[in-house]
Coordinates of C-alpha atoms and ligand atoms in Angstrom, one line a residue:
X1 CA 16.0 4.1 113.0
X2 CA 16.3 1.7 115.9
X3 CA 18.7 2.2 118.8
X4 CA 21.0 -0.5 117.5
X5 CA 21.4 1.3 114.1
X6 CA 22.6 4.5 115.8
X7 CA 25.4 2.8 117.7
X8 CA 28.7 4.2 116.4
X9 CA 31.6 1.9 116.0
X10 CA 34.2 1.3 118.6
X11 CA 36.7 4.2 118.5
X12 CA 35.6 6.9 116.1
X13 CA 39.0 8.1 114.8
X14 CA 37.5 11.5 113.7
X15 CA 40.0 13.7 111.9
X16 CA 43.8 13.5 111.6
X17 CA 44.0 15.6 114.6
X18 CA 41.5 14.3 117.1
X19 CA 39.2 11.3 117.5
X20 CA 35.4 11.9 117.3
X21 CA 33.9 14.1 120.0
X22 CA 31.0 12.6 122.0
X23 CA 30.7 14.3 125.3
X24 CA 29.4 17.7 126.4
X25 CA 32.8 19.0 127.2
X26 CA 34.9 17.4 124.4
X27 CA 34.1 20.3 122.1
X28 CA 35.5 22.9 124.4
X29 CA 38.7 20.9 124.8
X30 CA 39.0 20.7 121.0
X31 CA 38.4 24.4 120.4
X32 CA 41.1 25.3 122.9
X33 CA 43.5 22.7 121.5
X34 CA 43.0 24.0 118.0
X35 CA 43.2 27.7 118.9
X36 CA 46.5 27.2 120.8
X37 CA 47.9 24.9 118.2
X38 CA 47.3 27.2 115.3
X39 CA 48.3 30.2 117.3
X40 CA 51.7 28.5 118.0
X41 CA 52.0 27.4 114.3
X42 CA 51.5 31.0 113.1
X43 CA 53.7 32.4 115.9
X44 CA 56.6 30.0 115.0
X45 CA 56.3 30.6 111.2
X46 CA 55.9 34.4 111.7
X47 CA 58.9 34.8 114.0
X48 CA 61.1 32.6 111.8
X49 CA 60.2 34.6 108.7
X50 CA 60.8 38.0 110.4
X51 CA 64.1 36.7 111.7
X52 CA 65.2 35.6 108.3
X53 CA 64.2 38.9 106.8
X54 CA 66.2 40.8 109.3
X55 CA 69.2 38.6 108.9
X56 CA 69.2 39.4 105.2
X57 CA 68.2 43.0 105.5
X58 CA 70.8 44.0 108.1
X59 CA 73.6 41.7 106.9
X60 CA 76.9 43.5 107.2
X61 CA 78.3 44.2 103.7
X62 CA 80.9 46.6 102.3
X63 CA 78.2 49.0 101.5
X64 CA 76.2 48.6 104.7
X65 CA 78.2 49.0 107.9
X66 CA 75.1 49.9 110.0
X67 CA 74.9 46.4 111.4
X68 CA 78.0 47.1 113.5
X69 CA 76.2 49.6 115.6
X70 CA 74.9 48.1 118.9
X71 CA 71.5 49.1 120.1
X72 CA 71.2 48.6 123.8
X73 CA 67.6 49.7 124.5
X74 CA 64.4 50.7 122.9
X75 CA 61.7 51.2 125.5
X76 CA 58.8 51.4 123.1
X77 CA 59.6 48.2 121.3
X78 CA 60.3 46.4 124.6
X79 CA 57.0 47.5 126.2
X80 CA 55.1 46.4 123.1
X81 CA 56.6 43.0 122.9
X82 CA 56.1 42.4 126.6
X83 CA 52.6 43.7 127.0
X84 CA 51.0 42.2 123.9
X85 CA 52.1 38.6 124.5
X86 CA 51.2 39.1 128.2
X87 CA 47.7 40.0 127.3
X88 CA 47.4 37.1 124.9
X89 CA 48.9 34.6 127.3
X90 CA 46.7 35.8 130.3
X91 CA 43.7 35.5 128.0
X92 CA 44.6 31.9 127.2
X93 CA 45.2 31.2 130.9
X94 CA 41.8 32.6 131.9
X95 CA 40.1 30.7 129.2
X96 CA 42.0 27.5 130.1
X97 CA 41.5 27.8 133.8
X98 CA 37.7 28.4 133.4
X99 CA 37.3 25.3 131.2
X100 CA 39.6 23.3 133.4
X101 CA 37.2 23.9 136.3
X102 CA 34.3 22.8 134.2
X103 CA 36.2 19.6 133.5
X104 CA 37.2 19.0 137.1
X105 CA 34.1 19.8 139.0
X106 CA 31.2 17.3 138.5
X107 CA 27.7 18.7 138.6
X108 CA 25.8 18.0 141.8
X109 CA 23.3 15.6 140.1
X110 CA 26.0 13.4 138.6
X111 CA 25.5 9.7 138.9
X112 CA 28.3 7.9 140.8
X113 CA 30.1 4.9 139.5
X114 CA 33.1 3.2 141.0
X115 CA 36.0 2.3 138.8
X116 CA 38.6 -0.2 139.9
X117 CA 41.9 -0.7 137.9
X118 CA 44.1 -3.7 138.5
X119 CA 46.7 -5.5 136.5
X120 CA 45.3 -5.8 133.8
X121 CA 41.7 -4.9 133.6
X122 CA 39.1 -2.4 134.6
X123 CA 35.8 -3.1 136.3
X124 CA 32.9 -0.9 137.3
X125 CA 30.6 -0.9 140.3
X126 CA 27.2 0.6 140.6
X127 CA 26.7 1.7 144.2
X128 CA 22.9 2.1 144.0
X129 CA 22.3 -1.4 142.7
X130 CA 23.1 -4.9 143.8
X131 CA 24.6 -5.6 140.4
X132 CA 27.8 -7.5 140.2
X133 CA 30.8 -5.5 139.0
X134 CA 30.6 -5.0 135.3
X135 CA 33.3 -5.4 132.7
X136 CA 31.9 -2.7 130.6
X137 CA 31.3 0.9 131.7
X138 CA 27.6 1.3 130.9
X139 CA 26.0 4.8 131.3
X140 CA 22.8 6.5 130.2
X141 CA 23.0 9.2 127.5
X142 CA 22.5 12.8 128.5
X143 CA 23.3 12.2 132.2
X144 CA 26.3 13.5 134.0
X145 CA 28.4 10.6 135.4
X146 CA 31.0 10.9 138.0
X147 CA 33.7 8.2 138.3
X148 CA 35.3 7.5 141.6
X149 CA 38.4 5.6 140.7
X150 CA 41.1 3.6 142.6
X151 CA 43.7 1.0 141.8
X152 CA 44.3 -2.3 143.5
X153 CA 48.0 -2.4 142.7
X154 CA 50.0 0.0 140.6
X155 CA 49.4 3.4 139.0
X156 CA 47.0 3.1 136.0
X157 CA 45.5 5.9 134.0
X158 CA 41.9 6.0 132.8
X159 CA 41.4 7.4 129.3
X160 CA 38.3 7.8 127.1
X161 CA 39.7 9.4 123.9
X162 CA 36.3 10.2 122.4
X163 CA 35.3 12.1 125.6
X164 CA 38.7 13.9 126.1
X165 CA 38.9 12.8 129.7
X166 CA 41.9 11.1 131.3
X167 CA 43.0 10.8 134.9
X168 CA 45.6 8.8 136.9
X169 CA 44.2 6.0 139.0
X170 CA 46.2 5.3 142.1
X171 CA 46.2 2.7 144.9
X172 CA 45.1 3.9 148.4
X173 CA 43.6 7.1 147.0
X174 CA 40.5 8.1 145.0
X175 CA 40.6 10.2 141.9
X176 CA 37.6 11.6 140.1
X177 CA 36.5 12.2 136.6
X178 CA 33.2 13.2 135.1
X179 CA 31.6 13.4 131.7
X180 CA 28.2 13.5 130.1
X181 CA 27.7 11.4 126.9
X182 CA 25.9 13.2 124.1
X183 CA 25.3 10.1 121.8
X184 CA 24.3 6.5 122.1
X185 CA 27.2 4.3 121.1
X186 CA 30.2 2.2 122.1
X187 CA 33.5 3.7 122.8
X188 CA 37.0 2.6 123.7
X189 CA 38.6 3.0 127.2
X190 CA 42.3 2.6 127.6
X191 CA 44.9 2.5 130.3
X192 CA 47.5 5.1 129.4
X193 CA 50.1 4.5 132.1
X194 CA 52.5 1.7 131.5
X195 CA 51.6 -0.8 134.2
X196 CA 53.5 -4.0 133.4
X197 CA 53.7 -6.8 130.9
X198 CA 50.1 -6.9 129.7
X199 CA 49.5 -3.1 129.9
X200 CA 48.5 -2.9 126.2
X201 CA 45.6 -5.3 126.9
X202 CA 44.2 -3.2 129.6
X203 CA 41.2 -1.8 127.9
X204 CA 37.4 -1.7 128.4
X205 CA 34.3 -0.7 126.6
X206 CA 32.2 2.3 127.3
X207 CA 28.6 1.6 126.3
X208 CA 26.2 4.6 126.2
X209 CA 22.5 3.6 126.3
X210 CA 19.2 5.4 126.3
X211 CA 17.9 6.0 129.8
X212 CA 15.3 3.2 129.5
X213 CA 17.8 0.7 128.2
X214 CA 20.1 1.7 131.0
X215 CA 17.4 1.1 133.7
X216 CA 16.7 -2.3 132.1
X217 CA 20.4 -3.2 132.1
X218 CA 20.7 -2.2 135.7
X219 CA 17.9 -4.7 136.6
X220 CA 19.3 -7.6 134.6
X221 CA 20.8 -10.2 136.9
X222 CA 23.5 -12.7 136.0
X223 CA 23.5 -14.9 133.0
X224 CA 21.8 -18.1 134.0
X225 CA 21.3 -19.5 130.5
X226 CA 24.6 -19.7 128.6
X227 CA 26.1 -23.2 129.0
X228 CA 28.9 -23.3 131.6
X229 CA 31.9 -24.0 129.3
X230 CA 30.8 -21.3 126.8
X231 CA 30.3 -18.8 129.6
X232 CA 33.7 -19.7 131.0
X233 CA 35.3 -19.1 127.7
X234 CA 33.7 -15.7 127.5
X235 CA 34.8 -14.8 131.1
X236 CA 38.3 -15.9 130.3
X237 CA 38.5 -12.9 128.1
X238 CA 36.1 -10.4 129.8
X239 CA 37.7 -10.9 133.2
X240 CA 41.1 -10.7 131.7
X241 CA 42.3 -14.1 132.9
X242 CA 43.9 -14.2 129.4
X243 CA 46.3 -11.5 130.4
X244 CA 48.1 -14.1 132.6
X245 CA 46.9 -17.6 131.5
X246 CA 47.3 -19.0 128.1
X247 CA 45.1 -21.8 126.7
X248 CA 47.7 -23.0 124.1
X249 CA 50.4 -24.3 126.5
X250 CA 52.6 -21.2 126.4
X251 CA 53.7 -19.5 129.6
X252 CA 52.5 -16.0 130.1
X253 CA 52.5 -14.7 133.7
X254 CA 50.7 -17.6 135.3
X255 CA 50.5 -21.3 134.4
X256 CA 48.8 -22.3 131.1
X257 CA 45.3 -23.9 131.4
X258 CA 46.0 -26.3 128.6
X259 CA 46.0 -29.9 129.8
X260 CA 46.1 -28.7 133.4
X261 CA 43.0 -30.3 134.8
X262 CA 43.6 -33.7 136.5
X263 CA 47.4 -33.3 136.6
X264 CA 49.5 -32.7 139.7
X265 CA 50.6 -29.2 140.6
X266 CA 53.8 -28.6 142.5
X267 CA 53.5 -25.8 145.0
X268 CA 56.1 -23.3 146.4
X269 CA 55.5 -24.9 149.8
X270 CA 57.0 -28.1 148.4
X271 CA 53.7 -30.0 148.5
X272 CA 51.9 -31.3 145.4
X273 CA 48.2 -31.1 144.8
X274 CA 45.8 -32.6 142.3
X275 CA 44.4 -29.9 140.0
X276 CA 40.7 -30.7 140.6
X277 CA 37.6 -28.6 141.0
X278 CA 38.4 -27.7 144.6
X279 CA 41.9 -26.6 143.8
X280 CA 40.8 -24.5 140.9
X281 CA 38.1 -22.8 142.9
X282 CA 40.5 -22.1 145.7
X283 CA 43.0 -20.7 143.2
X284 CA 40.5 -18.3 141.9
X285 CA 39.0 -17.1 145.2
X286 CA 42.1 -17.2 147.3
X287 CA 45.1 -17.3 144.9
X288 CA 47.6 -16.6 147.6
X289 CA 46.8 -19.8 149.6
X290 CA 48.6 -22.2 147.2
X291 CA 51.2 -20.7 145.0
X292 CA 52.2 -22.7 142.0
X293 CA 55.9 -23.5 142.1
X294 CA 58.0 -21.2 140.0
X295 CA 55.3 -18.6 139.6
X296 CA 55.0 -15.1 141.2
X297 CA 52.2 -14.4 143.7
X298 CA 50.6 -11.7 141.6
X299 CA 47.1 -12.9 141.0
X300 CA 44.4 -10.8 142.6
X301 CA 41.5 -12.6 144.4
X302 CA 38.3 -12.8 142.5
X303 CA 36.2 -13.2 145.7
X304 CA 33.0 -11.2 145.3
X305 CA 33.9 -10.4 141.7
X306 CA 32.7 -13.7 140.2
X307 CA 29.4 -15.4 141.1
X308 CA 29.3 -19.1 142.0
X309 CA 28.0 -19.8 138.5
X310 CA 30.8 -17.9 136.9
X311 CA 33.5 -19.7 139.0
X312 CA 31.9 -23.0 137.9
X313 CA 31.8 -21.8 134.3
X314 CA 35.6 -21.1 134.4
X315 CA 36.3 -24.5 136.0
X316 CA 34.2 -26.2 133.3
X317 CA 36.0 -24.3 130.6
X318 CA 39.4 -25.3 132.0
X319 CA 38.3 -28.9 131.9
X320 CA 37.5 -28.6 128.2
X321 CA 41.1 -27.6 127.5
X322 CA 42.4 -31.2 127.7
X323 CA 43.7 -32.9 124.7
Ligands
HEC401 C1 47.9 -10.8 137.0 C2 48.0 -12.0 136.4 C3 46.8 -13.0 136.6 C4 45.5 -12.8 136.3 C5 44.8 -11.6 135.7 C6 44.9 -14.1 136.6 N1 45.8 -15.0 137.1 FE1 45.4 -16.8 137.8 N2 47.3 -17.0 138.3 C7 48.3 -16.1 138.1 C8 49.6 -16.7 138.6 C9 50.9 -15.9 138.5 C10 49.3 -17.9 139.1 C11 50.3 -18.9 139.7 C12 50.7 -18.5 141.1 C13 49.5 -18.8 142.1 O1 49.3 -20.0 142.2 O2 48.9 -17.8 142.6 C14 47.9 -18.2 138.9 C15 47.2 -19.3 139.2 C16 45.9 -19.6 138.9 C17 45.3 -20.9 139.0 C18 46.0 -22.1 139.5 C19 46.5 -22.8 138.3 C20 47.5 -23.9 138.4 O3 47.7 -24.5 137.4 O4 48.0 -24.1 139.5 C21 44.0 -20.8 138.6 C22 43.0 -21.8 138.5 C23 43.9 -19.4 138.1 N3 45.0 -18.7 138.3 C24 42.7 -18.9 137.6 C25 42.5 -17.6 137.2 C26 41.3 -17.1 136.7 C27 40.0 -17.9 136.5 C28 41.5 -15.8 136.3 C29 40.5 -14.8 135.7 C30 39.2 -14.7 136.4 C31 42.9 -15.5 136.6 N4 43.5 -16.6 137.2 C32 43.5 -14.3 136.4 C33 48.2 -14.9 137.6 C34 47.0 -14.3 137.2
CU402 CU1 47.1 -0.1 133.6

């Protein structure tokens, strides 16, 4: 079986209860979830049944007047129903805390990857390479990976359901998360903290590769072959420009790209500029320099995040959107 064949589909929904489990620690989370869940289910049903039984048994009737008697104290019963639950709950606490530490503390040999969240996309930086930020989180199988995460704007939350890991991602502060993938495949990453209009589009792919494929992937440079407009079209989605710019004339958060090239753009400053290559480039790299009239200044700079070729590709793509 080749590596391609063994790639699992995006999002393994698993059972009714939980999505498929693909990291070294996801099983311990599941075991604990299931034990506590079923313990609670039996507890709830058991207590309800006993309550109902007592209600009927000790119901006050003409024949049975015992129910009138008040019982203030029963030491034996009270000690039993305090000590037994205490032991059970402390056991769950010990177990939970021990596994919590395993989830929180990354092993020393973990590989570090930086995660940046911004409205409305994730991107991933590999500190030990000169690779450009990646739109997919690519990791080798069987290797502990530690994510160092921060946000450029608001609070986001990074969630890989199949790995049972989730953590808030804040501005001006780093949060951490670690995992070790057990299988080669592609998995879904979500943002699970409502972060504005396009929050539901804030997802990414986690691609788990064999170690040799991963080493190869790290070495691959940028795409120099795809024709510019086609590459631009791909980047429009992968760099999440589509969260704020439409290509069909509709207004999202920013101006549509349809029929934009070659027309005049009114700016907040009162000036007008021709939408040409220079204006487009400046708008991508320094969006705050010239604000389109009537639009909020919410676009992040893509300086350093897009190569020259990628910026050219986006411009060429915008040019093709003329009718
Ligand atoms: C968070 C929303 C958001 C995202 C994501 C975003 N933009 Fe923008 N963009 C805006 C807004 C709002 C404006 C208008 C205000 C301004 O000029 O900064 C704008 C303006 C522009 C303009 C000037 C357009 C004009 O008609 O004047 C260009 C070009 C542009 N963006 C390109 C991009 C590209 C390329 C990407 C993806 C790599 C991108 N934007 C991602 C919100 C966004
Ligand atoms: Cu978000």
